[in-house]
mmCIF file of C-alpha atoms and ligand atoms in Angstrom:
data_model
loop_
_atom_site.group_PDB
_atom_site.id
_atom_site.type_symbol
_atom_site.label_atom_id
_atom_site.label_comp_id
_atom_site.label_asym_id
_atom_site.label_seq_id
_atom_site.Cartn_x
_atom_site.Cartn_y
_atom_site.Cartn_z
ATOM 1 C CA MET A 1 27.125 36.521 98.193
ATOM 2 C CA VAL A 2 30.654 36.454 96.882
ATOM 3 C CA ALA A 3 33.784 38.343 97.713
ATOM 4 C CA THR A 4 34.101 41.252 95.316
ATOM 5 C CA TRP A 5 36.920 43.291 93.786
ATOM 6 C CA GLN A 6 35.446 46.641 92.827
ATOM 7 C CA VAL A 7 36.873 49.732 91.172
ATOM 8 C CA ASP A 8 35.111 53.081 91.099
ATOM 9 C CA THR A 9 35.864 54.407 87.610
ATOM 10 C CA THR A 10 35.280 58.040 88.541
ATOM 11 C CA ILE A 11 37.768 57.913 91.401
ATOM 12 C CA PHE A 12 40.225 56.045 89.166
ATOM 13 C CA GLN A 13 39.933 58.714 86.453
ATOM 14 C CA ASN A 14 40.159 61.650 88.878
ATOM 15 C CA ASN A 15 43.229 60.147 90.483
ATOM 16 C CA ILE A 16 44.987 59.804 87.109
ATOM 17 C CA ARG A 17 44.271 63.436 86.329
ATOM 18 C CA GLN A 18 45.561 64.571 89.684
ATOM 19 C CA VAL A 19 48.763 62.512 89.363
ATOM 20 C CA VAL A 20 49.421 63.640 85.792
ATOM 21 C CA GLY A 21 48.820 67.358 86.421
ATOM 22 C CA ASN A 22 50.473 69.142 83.532
ATOM 23 C CA GLN A 23 53.382 66.676 83.176
ATOM 24 C CA LYS A 24 53.968 64.110 80.449
ATOM 25 C CA ILE A 25 53.546 60.604 81.739
ATOM 26 C CA MET A 26 54.347 57.188 80.333
ATOM 27 C CA ALA A 27 51.909 54.884 82.099
ATOM 28 C CA VAL A 28 53.333 51.559 83.284
ATOM 29 C CA VAL A 29 50.745 48.855 82.579
ATOM 30 C CA LYS A 30 52.762 45.723 83.372
ATOM 31 C CA ASN A 31 51.189 42.671 85.014
ATOM 32 C CA ASN A 32 47.693 43.351 83.739
ATOM 33 C CA ALA A 33 47.979 46.987 84.786
ATOM 34 C CA TYR A 34 48.834 46.111 88.388
ATOM 35 C CA ASN A 35 45.810 43.807 88.275
ATOM 36 C CA TYR A 36 43.404 46.662 87.515
ATOM 37 C CA GLY A 37 42.793 45.173 84.058
ATOM 38 C CA LEU A 38 44.935 46.104 81.043
ATOM 39 C CA GLU A 39 42.164 47.213 78.728
ATOM 40 C CA PHE A 40 40.291 49.151 81.425
ATOM 41 C CA ALA A 41 43.459 50.939 82.546
ATOM 42 C CA VAL A 42 44.670 51.789 79.038
ATOM 43 C CA ARG A 43 41.286 53.278 78.119
ATOM 44 C CA GLN A 44 41.232 55.329 81.313
ATOM 45 C CA PHE A 45 44.772 56.600 80.705
ATOM 46 C CA LEU A 46 43.924 57.552 77.122
ATOM 47 C CA GLU A 47 40.875 59.434 78.362
ATOM 48 C CA ALA A 48 43.130 61.379 80.727
ATOM 49 C CA GLY A 49 45.421 62.321 77.835
ATOM 50 C CA ILE A 50 48.268 59.838 78.371
ATOM 51 C CA GLU A 51 49.792 58.740 75.055
ATOM 52 C CA ALA A 52 52.743 56.576 76.097
ATOM 53 C CA PHE A 53 52.691 53.186 77.793
ATOM 54 C CA SER A 54 55.232 50.690 78.986
ATOM 55 C CA THR A 55 55.173 47.092 80.071
ATOM 56 C CA THR A 56 57.498 44.145 80.560
ATOM 57 C CA SER A 57 55.724 41.614 78.327
ATOM 58 C CA LEU A 58 55.488 41.531 74.549
ATOM 59 C CA ASP A 59 51.960 40.106 74.711
ATOM 60 C CA GLU A 60 50.794 43.048 76.762
ATOM 61 C CA ALA A 61 52.607 45.502 74.495
ATOM 62 C CA ILE A 62 50.747 44.026 71.512
ATOM 63 C CA LYS A 63 47.424 44.261 73.356
ATOM 64 C CA VAL A 64 48.026 47.931 74.090
ATOM 65 C CA LYS A 65 48.927 48.597 70.442
ATOM 66 C CA ARG A 66 45.704 46.912 69.364
ATOM 67 C CA ILE A 67 43.736 49.254 71.630
ATOM 68 C CA THR A 68 45.641 52.358 70.594
ATOM 69 C CA PRO A 69 47.831 51.954 67.493
ATOM 70 C CA ASN A 70 49.143 55.519 67.594
ATOM 71 C CA ALA A 71 50.399 55.483 71.155
ATOM 72 C CA VAL A 72 54.047 54.880 71.970
ATOM 73 C CA VAL A 73 54.356 51.464 73.583
ATOM 74 C CA PHE A 74 57.685 50.751 75.192
ATOM 75 C CA LEU A 75 58.759 47.229 76.104
ATOM 76 C CA MET A 76 61.028 47.391 79.178
ATOM 77 C CA ASN A 77 62.344 43.824 78.790
ATOM 78 C CA ALA A 78 64.226 42.956 75.632
ATOM 79 C CA THR A 79 62.837 40.266 73.367
ATOM 80 C CA THR A 80 64.186 38.658 70.210
ATOM 81 C CA HIS A 81 60.766 38.553 68.529
ATOM 82 C CA PHE A 82 61.936 41.333 66.259
ATOM 83 C CA GLU A 83 59.307 40.748 63.569
ATOM 84 C CA LYS A 84 56.519 41.340 66.086
ATOM 85 C CA LEU A 85 58.137 44.571 67.257
ATOM 86 C CA ARG A 86 58.326 45.802 63.666
ATOM 87 C CA GLN A 87 54.819 44.612 62.823
ATOM 88 C CA TYR A 88 53.262 46.538 65.724
ATOM 89 C CA GLY A 89 55.732 49.414 65.916
ATOM 90 C CA ILE A 90 56.615 48.635 69.507
ATOM 91 C CA HIS A 91 59.603 50.393 71.047
ATOM 92 C CA MET A 92 62.033 48.258 73.032
ATOM 93 C CA THR A 93 64.839 48.681 75.511
ATOM 94 C CA LEU A 94 68.389 48.165 74.298
ATOM 95 C CA PRO A 95 69.529 46.365 77.438
ATOM 96 C CA SER A 96 73.292 45.983 76.988
ATOM 97 C CA LEU A 97 76.259 46.316 74.686
ATOM 98 C CA LEU A 98 76.289 42.539 74.404
ATOM 99 C CA PHE A 99 72.703 42.483 73.148
ATOM 100 C CA TYR A 100 73.542 45.196 70.645
ATOM 101 C CA HIS A 101 76.560 43.342 69.260
ATOM 102 C CA ARG A 102 74.675 40.109 69.044
ATOM 103 C CA TYR A 103 71.552 41.423 67.328
ATOM 104 C CA SER A 104 72.488 44.701 65.656
ATOM 105 C CA ASP A 105 71.745 43.280 62.190
ATOM 106 C CA GLU A 106 68.326 42.006 63.208
ATOM 107 C CA LEU A 107 67.178 45.163 64.993
ATOM 108 C CA TYR A 108 66.638 47.183 61.806
ATOM 109 C CA ASP A 109 63.708 49.619 61.842
ATOM 110 C CA ILE A 110 62.999 48.932 65.520
ATOM 111 C CA HIS A 111 62.805 51.915 67.877
ATOM 112 C CA VAL A 112 65.128 51.287 70.787
ATOM 113 C CA HIS A 113 65.665 53.209 74.017
ATOM 114 C CA ILE A 114 69.192 52.799 75.355
ATOM 115 C CA GLU A 115 69.081 51.657 78.967
ATOM 116 C CA TYR A 116 71.603 52.844 81.516
ATOM 117 C CA GLU A 117 72.339 50.431 84.319
ATOM 118 C CA ASN A 118 71.894 51.850 87.733
ATOM 119 C CA LEU A 119 72.239 50.747 91.313
ATOM 120 C CA LEU A 120 69.496 48.205 90.641
ATOM 121 C CA HIS A 121 71.953 46.345 88.362
ATOM 122 C CA ARG A 122 69.109 44.526 86.664
ATOM 123 C CA SER A 123 69.881 45.551 83.123
ATOM 124 C CA GLY A 124 71.493 48.300 81.061
ATOM 125 C CA PHE A 125 74.684 49.802 79.682
ATOM 126 C CA LYS A 126 77.509 50.156 82.174
ATOM 127 C CA SER A 127 78.994 53.504 81.209
ATOM 128 C CA LEU A 128 78.880 56.617 79.087
ATOM 129 C CA ASP A 129 81.580 55.088 76.874
ATOM 130 C CA GLU A 130 79.488 52.020 76.177
ATOM 131 C CA ILE A 131 76.536 54.200 75.228
ATOM 132 C CA LYS A 132 78.650 56.427 73.000
ATOM 133 C CA HIS A 133 80.119 53.376 71.299
ATOM 134 C CA VAL A 134 76.662 52.418 70.067
ATOM 135 C CA LEU A 135 75.645 55.976 69.222
ATOM 136 C CA ASN A 136 78.808 56.492 67.156
ATOM 137 C CA GLU A 137 78.658 53.187 65.378
ATOM 138 C CA HIS A 138 75.048 53.876 64.619
ATOM 139 C CA SER A 139 75.664 57.307 63.129
ATOM 140 C CA ASP A 140 78.137 55.923 60.560
ATOM 141 C CA ASN A 141 75.516 54.151 58.509
ATOM 142 C CA GLN A 142 71.829 54.861 58.800
ATOM 143 C CA ASN A 143 70.675 52.140 56.412
ATOM 144 C CA SER A 144 69.077 48.985 57.732
ATOM 145 C CA LYS A 145 69.639 49.991 61.305
ATOM 146 C CA MET A 146 67.677 50.247 64.462
ATOM 147 C CA LYS A 147 66.318 53.664 65.353
ATOM 148 C CA ILE A 148 67.705 55.073 68.567
ATOM 149 C CA THR A 149 64.672 56.885 69.913
ATOM 150 C CA GLY A 150 65.161 57.004 73.637
ATOM 151 C CA LEU A 151 67.433 56.951 76.652
ATOM 152 C CA TRP A 152 66.258 55.607 79.984
ATOM 153 C CA THR A 153 67.103 54.168 83.368
ATOM 154 C CA HIS A 154 65.260 52.792 86.362
ATOM 155 C CA PHE A 155 66.059 53.934 89.890
ATOM 156 C CA GLY A 156 66.366 51.152 92.429
ATOM 157 C CA TYR A 157 66.185 53.396 95.507
ATOM 158 C CA ALA A 158 63.669 56.154 94.793
ATOM 159 C CA ASP A 159 61.304 54.636 97.365
ATOM 160 C CA GLU A 160 63.991 54.732 100.101
ATOM 161 C CA PHE A 161 64.511 57.784 102.280
ATOM 162 C CA GLU A 162 66.823 56.400 104.959
ATOM 163 C CA CYS A 163 69.858 56.163 102.683
ATOM 164 C CA SER A 164 71.673 58.212 100.048
ATOM 165 C CA GLU A 165 71.541 55.674 97.188
ATOM 166 C CA TYR A 166 68.786 57.524 95.359
ATOM 167 C CA GLU A 167 70.840 60.735 95.328
ATOM 168 C CA THR A 168 73.804 58.751 94.013
ATOM 169 C CA GLU A 169 71.952 57.024 91.193
ATOM 170 C CA ARG A 170 70.120 60.204 90.270
ATOM 171 C CA TYR A 171 73.398 62.133 90.139
ATOM 172 C CA ASP A 172 75.113 59.484 87.961
ATOM 173 C CA TRP A 173 72.183 59.335 85.613
ATOM 174 C CA LEU A 174 71.876 63.116 85.225
ATOM 175 C CA ASN A 175 75.592 63.214 84.416
ATOM 176 C CA ILE A 176 75.046 60.716 81.610
ATOM 177 C CA VAL A 177 72.078 62.670 80.268
ATOM 178 C CA GLU A 178 73.902 65.990 80.413
ATOM 179 C CA SER A 179 77.172 64.690 78.943
ATOM 180 C CA LEU A 180 75.353 63.206 75.976
ATOM 181 C CA TYR A 181 73.422 66.419 75.498
ATOM 182 C CA GLU A 182 76.567 68.543 75.579
ATOM 183 C CA GLU A 183 78.210 66.283 73.041
ATOM 184 C CA GLY A 184 75.336 66.891 70.681
ATOM 185 C CA TYR A 185 73.376 63.659 71.003
ATOM 186 C CA ARG A 186 69.604 64.057 70.960
ATOM 187 C CA PHE A 187 66.817 61.661 71.919
ATOM 188 C CA GLU A 188 63.106 61.920 71.276
ATOM 189 C CA MET A 189 62.353 60.373 74.654
ATOM 190 C CA ILE A 190 64.247 60.423 77.946
ATOM 191 C CA HIS A 191 62.626 58.835 80.991
ATOM 192 C CA SER A 192 63.672 57.509 84.361
ATOM 193 C CA GLN A 193 61.253 58.425 87.139
ATOM 194 C CA ASN A 194 58.928 55.910 88.772
ATOM 195 C CA SER A 195 56.138 57.152 91.056
ATOM 196 C CA ALA A 196 58.417 57.749 94.048
ATOM 197 C CA SER A 197 60.974 59.736 92.075
ATOM 198 C CA TYR A 198 58.239 61.686 90.273
ATOM 199 C CA PHE A 199 56.622 62.750 93.557
ATOM 200 C CA ARG A 200 59.931 63.370 95.335
ATOM 201 C CA GLU A 201 61.087 65.708 92.621
ATOM 202 C CA GLY A 202 57.671 67.256 92.048
ATOM 203 C CA HIS A 203 58.425 67.516 88.304
ATOM 204 C CA LEU A 204 60.313 65.821 85.475
ATOM 205 C CA LEU A 205 64.096 65.716 85.834
ATOM 206 C CA GLU A 206 66.136 67.918 83.483
ATOM 207 C CA ARG A 207 65.907 67.062 79.783
ATOM 208 C CA HIS A 208 63.369 64.344 80.491
ATOM 209 C CA THR A 209 60.366 64.006 78.221
ATOM 210 C CA HIS A 210 58.300 61.647 80.413
ATOM 211 C CA ALA A 211 58.002 60.193 83.899
ATOM 212 C CA ARG A 212 57.398 56.442 83.816
ATOM 213 C CA VAL A 213 54.747 56.104 86.483
ATOM 214 C CA GLY A 214 52.928 53.029 87.732
ATOM 215 C CA ILE A 215 51.586 52.682 91.246
ATOM 216 C CA ALA A 216 50.511 56.316 91.778
ATOM 217 C CA LEU A 217 48.245 56.087 88.716
ATOM 218 C CA TYR A 218 46.602 53.066 90.348
ATOM 219 C CA GLY A 219 45.857 54.915 93.549
ATOM 220 C CA SER A 220 48.566 54.002 96.042
ATOM 221 C CA ARG A 221 51.203 56.267 97.549
ATOM 222 C CA PRO A 222 54.816 55.223 96.853
ATOM 223 C CA TYR A 223 56.100 56.442 100.235
ATOM 224 C CA SER A 224 54.571 57.240 103.603
ATOM 225 C CA ASN A 225 55.359 60.912 104.030
ATOM 226 C CA LEU A 226 53.450 61.799 100.891
ATOM 227 C CA GLU A 227 50.178 63.369 102.028
ATOM 228 C CA ARG A 228 47.241 61.012 101.896
ATOM 229 C CA ASP A 229 45.040 63.027 99.561
ATOM 230 C CA ALA A 230 47.756 63.420 96.908
ATOM 231 C CA ILE A 231 46.561 60.010 95.677
ATOM 232 C CA SER A 232 43.121 58.368 95.893
ATOM 233 C CA GLN A 233 42.376 54.654 96.038
ATOM 234 C CA SER A 234 39.506 53.574 93.799
ATOM 235 C CA LEU A 235 39.663 49.894 94.758
ATOM 236 C CA VAL A 236 37.329 48.264 97.272
ATOM 237 C CA LEU A 237 37.803 44.645 98.271
ATOM 238 C CA LYS A 238 34.918 43.230 100.239
ATOM 239 C CA ALA A 239 33.539 39.925 101.445
ATOM 240 C CA ASN A 240 30.637 38.748 103.600
ATOM 241 C CA VAL A 241 29.953 37.351 107.035
ATOM 242 C CA ILE A 242 28.511 33.895 106.405
ATOM 243 C CA GLN A 243 28.128 32.822 110.058
ATOM 244 C CA VAL A 244 28.868 34.109 113.525
ATOM 245 C CA ARG A 245 30.030 31.412 115.944
ATOM 246 C CA THR A 246 30.659 31.544 119.647
ATOM 247 C CA VAL A 247 33.729 29.811 121.081
ATOM 248 C CA HIS A 248 35.108 29.540 124.569
ATOM 249 C CA LYS A 249 38.413 30.061 126.266
ATOM 250 C CA GLY A 250 41.047 27.567 125.086
ATOM 251 C CA GLU A 251 39.127 26.352 122.046
ATOM 252 C CA HIS A 252 41.238 26.184 118.924
ATOM 253 C CA CYS A 253 39.832 27.548 115.693
ATOM 254 C CA GLY A 254 40.991 27.124 112.131
ATOM 255 C CA TYR A 255 43.543 24.617 110.897
ATOM 256 C CA SER A 256 46.419 23.643 113.157
ATOM 257 C CA PHE A 257 45.430 25.811 116.124
ATOM 258 C CA ALA A 258 45.430 28.924 113.924
ATOM 259 C CA TYR A 259 43.650 30.818 116.678
ATOM 260 C CA THR A 260 42.917 29.928 120.284
ATOM 261 C CA ALA A 261 40.090 31.771 122.020
ATOM 262 C CA VAL A 262 41.313 33.828 124.947
ATOM 263 C CA GLN A 263 37.922 34.387 126.555
ATOM 264 C CA ASN A 264 34.625 32.647 126.943
ATOM 265 C CA ASN A 265 31.882 33.741 124.582
ATOM 266 C CA THR A 266 34.274 34.953 121.920
ATOM 267 C CA LYS A 267 32.323 35.733 118.760
ATOM 268 C CA LEU A 268 34.008 34.725 115.531
ATOM 269 C CA ALA A 269 32.637 35.765 112.157
ATOM 270 C CA VAL A 270 33.324 33.313 109.341
ATOM 271 C CA VAL A 271 34.066 35.436 106.260
ATOM 272 C CA ASP A 272 34.034 34.172 102.668
ATOM 273 C CA ILE A 273 37.474 35.265 101.523
ATOM 274 C CA GLY A 274 40.917 33.759 102.099
ATOM 275 C CA TYR A 275 44.422 33.353 100.763
ATOM 276 C CA GLY A 276 43.040 31.573 97.701
ATOM 277 C CA ASP A 277 41.503 34.926 96.785
ATOM 278 C CA GLY A 278 44.844 36.606 97.303
ATOM 279 C CA ILE A 279 44.708 37.853 100.880
ATOM 280 C CA LEU A 280 48.316 37.872 102.003
ATOM 281 C CA ARG A 281 49.172 36.128 105.253
ATOM 282 C CA SER A 282 50.824 39.364 106.394
ATOM 283 C CA ARG A 283 47.569 41.249 105.731
ATOM 284 C CA SER A 284 45.730 38.852 108.039
ATOM 285 C CA LYS A 285 47.739 40.207 110.997
ATOM 286 C CA HIS A 286 45.607 43.324 110.705
ATOM 287 C CA GLU A 287 41.959 44.351 110.730
ATOM 288 C CA VAL A 288 38.836 44.553 108.598
ATOM 289 C CA MET A 289 35.846 46.885 108.727
ATOM 290 C CA ILE A 290 32.278 45.722 109.290
ATOM 291 C CA ASN A 291 29.465 48.262 109.587
ATOM 292 C CA GLU A 292 32.053 51.038 109.963
ATOM 293 C CA ARG A 293 33.681 49.312 112.920
ATOM 294 C CA ILE A 294 37.162 47.807 112.993
ATOM 295 C CA TYR A 295 37.695 44.144 113.963
ATOM 296 C CA PRO A 296 40.818 41.943 114.041
ATOM 297 C CA ILE A 297 41.355 39.019 111.674
ATOM 298 C CA ARG A 298 42.130 35.928 113.781
ATOM 299 C CA ALA A 299 42.820 33.195 111.223
ATOM 300 C CA LEU A 300 43.295 32.936 107.477
ATOM 301 C CA MET A 301 42.291 29.873 105.467
ATOM 302 C CA MET A 302 42.128 29.209 101.749
ATOM 303 C CA SER A 303 38.625 30.553 101.140
ATOM 304 C CA HIS A 304 37.629 31.788 104.590
ATOM 305 C CA MET A 305 38.869 33.811 107.445
ATOM 306 C CA PHE A 306 37.843 34.262 111.070
ATOM 307 C CA VAL A 307 37.306 37.764 112.353
ATOM 308 C CA GLU A 308 36.724 38.402 116.034
ATOM 309 C CA VAL A 309 33.525 40.438 116.300
ATOM 310 C CA ASP A 310 30.906 41.555 118.810
ATOM 311 C CA GLU A 311 27.139 41.794 119.082
ATOM 312 C CA TYR A 312 26.956 44.397 116.304
ATOM 313 C CA VAL A 313 27.874 41.875 113.616
ATOM 314 C CA SER A 314 25.457 39.444 111.955
ATOM 315 C CA PRO A 315 25.494 36.974 109.084
ATOM 316 C CA GLY A 316 25.112 38.815 105.763
ATOM 317 C CA ASP A 317 27.100 41.869 106.848
ATOM 318 C CA GLU A 318 29.662 43.226 104.447
ATOM 319 C CA VAL A 319 33.337 42.902 105.400
ATOM 320 C CA ILE A 320 35.723 45.475 103.972
ATOM 321 C CA ILE A 321 39.316 44.385 103.483
ATOM 322 C CA TYR A 322 40.441 47.381 101.420
ATOM 323 C CA ASN A 323 38.758 50.716 100.766
ATOM 324 C CA GLU A 324 39.580 54.412 101.027
ATOM 325 C CA THR A 325 39.962 54.031 104.817
ATOM 326 C CA LEU A 326 41.740 50.664 104.862
ATOM 327 C CA ARG A 327 44.182 51.661 102.159
ATOM 328 C CA ILE A 328 46.627 49.378 100.418
ATOM 329 C CA ASP A 329 49.403 51.929 100.853
ATOM 330 C CA ASP A 330 48.852 52.179 104.611
ATOM 331 C CA TYR A 331 49.324 48.406 104.863
ATOM 332 C CA THR A 332 52.454 48.738 102.746
ATOM 333 C CA PHE A 333 53.833 51.158 105.303
ATOM 334 C CA LYS A 334 52.881 48.721 108.093
ATOM 335 C CA GLY A 335 55.030 46.067 106.416
ATOM 336 C CA VAL A 336 52.328 43.895 104.824
ATOM 337 C CA GLY A 337 54.148 43.965 101.472
ATOM 338 C CA ALA A 338 54.682 46.337 98.563
ATOM 339 C CA ASN A 339 51.590 48.022 97.107
ATOM 340 C CA SER A 340 52.057 46.079 93.895
ATOM 341 C CA GLU A 341 52.488 42.864 95.868
ATOM 342 C CA GLN A 342 49.150 43.280 97.643
ATOM 343 C CA LEU A 343 47.439 44.228 94.378
ATOM 344 C CA SER A 344 48.858 41.489 92.203
ATOM 345 C CA ALA A 345 48.129 38.797 94.780
ATOM 346 C CA LEU A 346 44.377 39.390 94.392
ATOM 347 C CA ASN A 347 42.880 36.485 92.489
ATOM 348 C CA LEU A 348 40.571 37.884 89.848
ATOM 349 C CA ASP A 349 39.535 34.365 88.836
ATOM 350 C CA SER A 350 37.949 33.684 92.194
ATOM 351 C CA LEU A 351 36.778 37.182 93.114
ATOM 352 C CA LYS A 352 33.821 38.828 91.437
ATOM 353 C CA LYS A 353 35.122 41.770 89.435
ATOM 354 C CA GLU A 354 33.138 45.034 89.116
ATOM 355 C CA TYR A 355 33.831 48.425 87.606
ATOM 356 C CA LEU A 356 31.400 51.043 88.897
ATOM 357 C CA SER A 357 30.768 53.802 86.406
HETATM 358 C C1 PLP B 1 57.306 48.952 87.584
HETATM 359 C C2 PLP B 1 58.229 49.883 86.932
HETATM 360 C C3 PLP B 1 57.997 51.263 86.938
HETATM 361 C C4 PLP B 1 56.866 51.896 87.706
HETATM 362 O O1 PLP B 1 57.170 51.916 89.088
HETATM 363 P P1 PLP B 1 56.104 52.474 90.150
HETATM 364 O O2 PLP B 1 56.870 52.466 91.418
HETATM 365 O O3 PLP B 1 54.956 51.531 90.144
HETATM 366 O O4 PLP B 1 55.725 53.833 89.687
HETATM 367 C C5 PLP B 1 58.855 52.072 86.231
HETATM 368 N N1 PLP B 1 59.905 51.555 85.558
HETATM 369 C C6 PLP B 1 60.176 50.227 85.546
HETATM 370 C C7 PLP B 1 61.344 49.715 84.803
HETATM 371 C C8 PLP B 1 59.352 49.349 86.228
HETATM 372 O O5 PLP B 1 59.630 48.042 86.216
#
């Protein structure tokens, strides 16, 4: 018996198809495809008709190109390994005017997507003038130059509904896109929308060629008022009851008084999963499911946890931490941590990994 990380391939595939609908999607596969496994995820996306991918690491971009040489692979973080980009035909962000001035001679033949800075302020060009400066300089001499293929931005507030920042950044960005269009500039690819923006809008923004979607493709809702069945979770995380112990009122359990029994004859199940497997401390404030019943986690240790149970639970029973009922996104909305945070914490070196076909 070992704790197991399990993905149902059919649910995964059906979810992709539902999210994609008839829109063009660039699948975000950063951080080992949100821990779903880069190769698995890329093959599933290809099967669903997705032909564009993006990630933050050059190594991952190369891996994707090796799986599917004809797909567009877009590197969202700039690198100076220009030879590798040329060798594999990887597209890259052009992150700032400074980067352009510094490396314009070395960027020849590389497909770049000009990045517009937004309220996230993580990267990007500051203004329309900065962007036009590069576009104009570029049009003077086409020899030995980079290829300007795309225009993109990343919204910092699309997941927020309580404030107006998303409307502001969306408005600024659409102004940039429209001004460039009106002045005759054309781009093969324009993309900005993450999962939240894609679902909020219900379609691609004007003049966009792709939405750049991550978490929804992996089965978690980006915000809470999106209906539950718009997105399906294929991931099950489960462990096992290895013992059931009885403790009495006032007895401390776990390290450093982690839990103190409130009543006599409290039954505690010892479960073979812990923070070393990637269970977040914040997740351990909530419940698990054993034999279809819900029980509270009482203490979290490195490779174990205590769950308070009753007479219906015995050693050998399966303990569900995440499944289609105990969804990652629901815990996100309860404040456990971002969807991607819960997913990427899971330790695939210690958990048994299974893809059900
Ligand atoms: C992670 C990421 C995305 C995808 O965001 P989701 O909310 O997972 O859809 C899109 N663009 C950039 C730049 C990212 O870093």
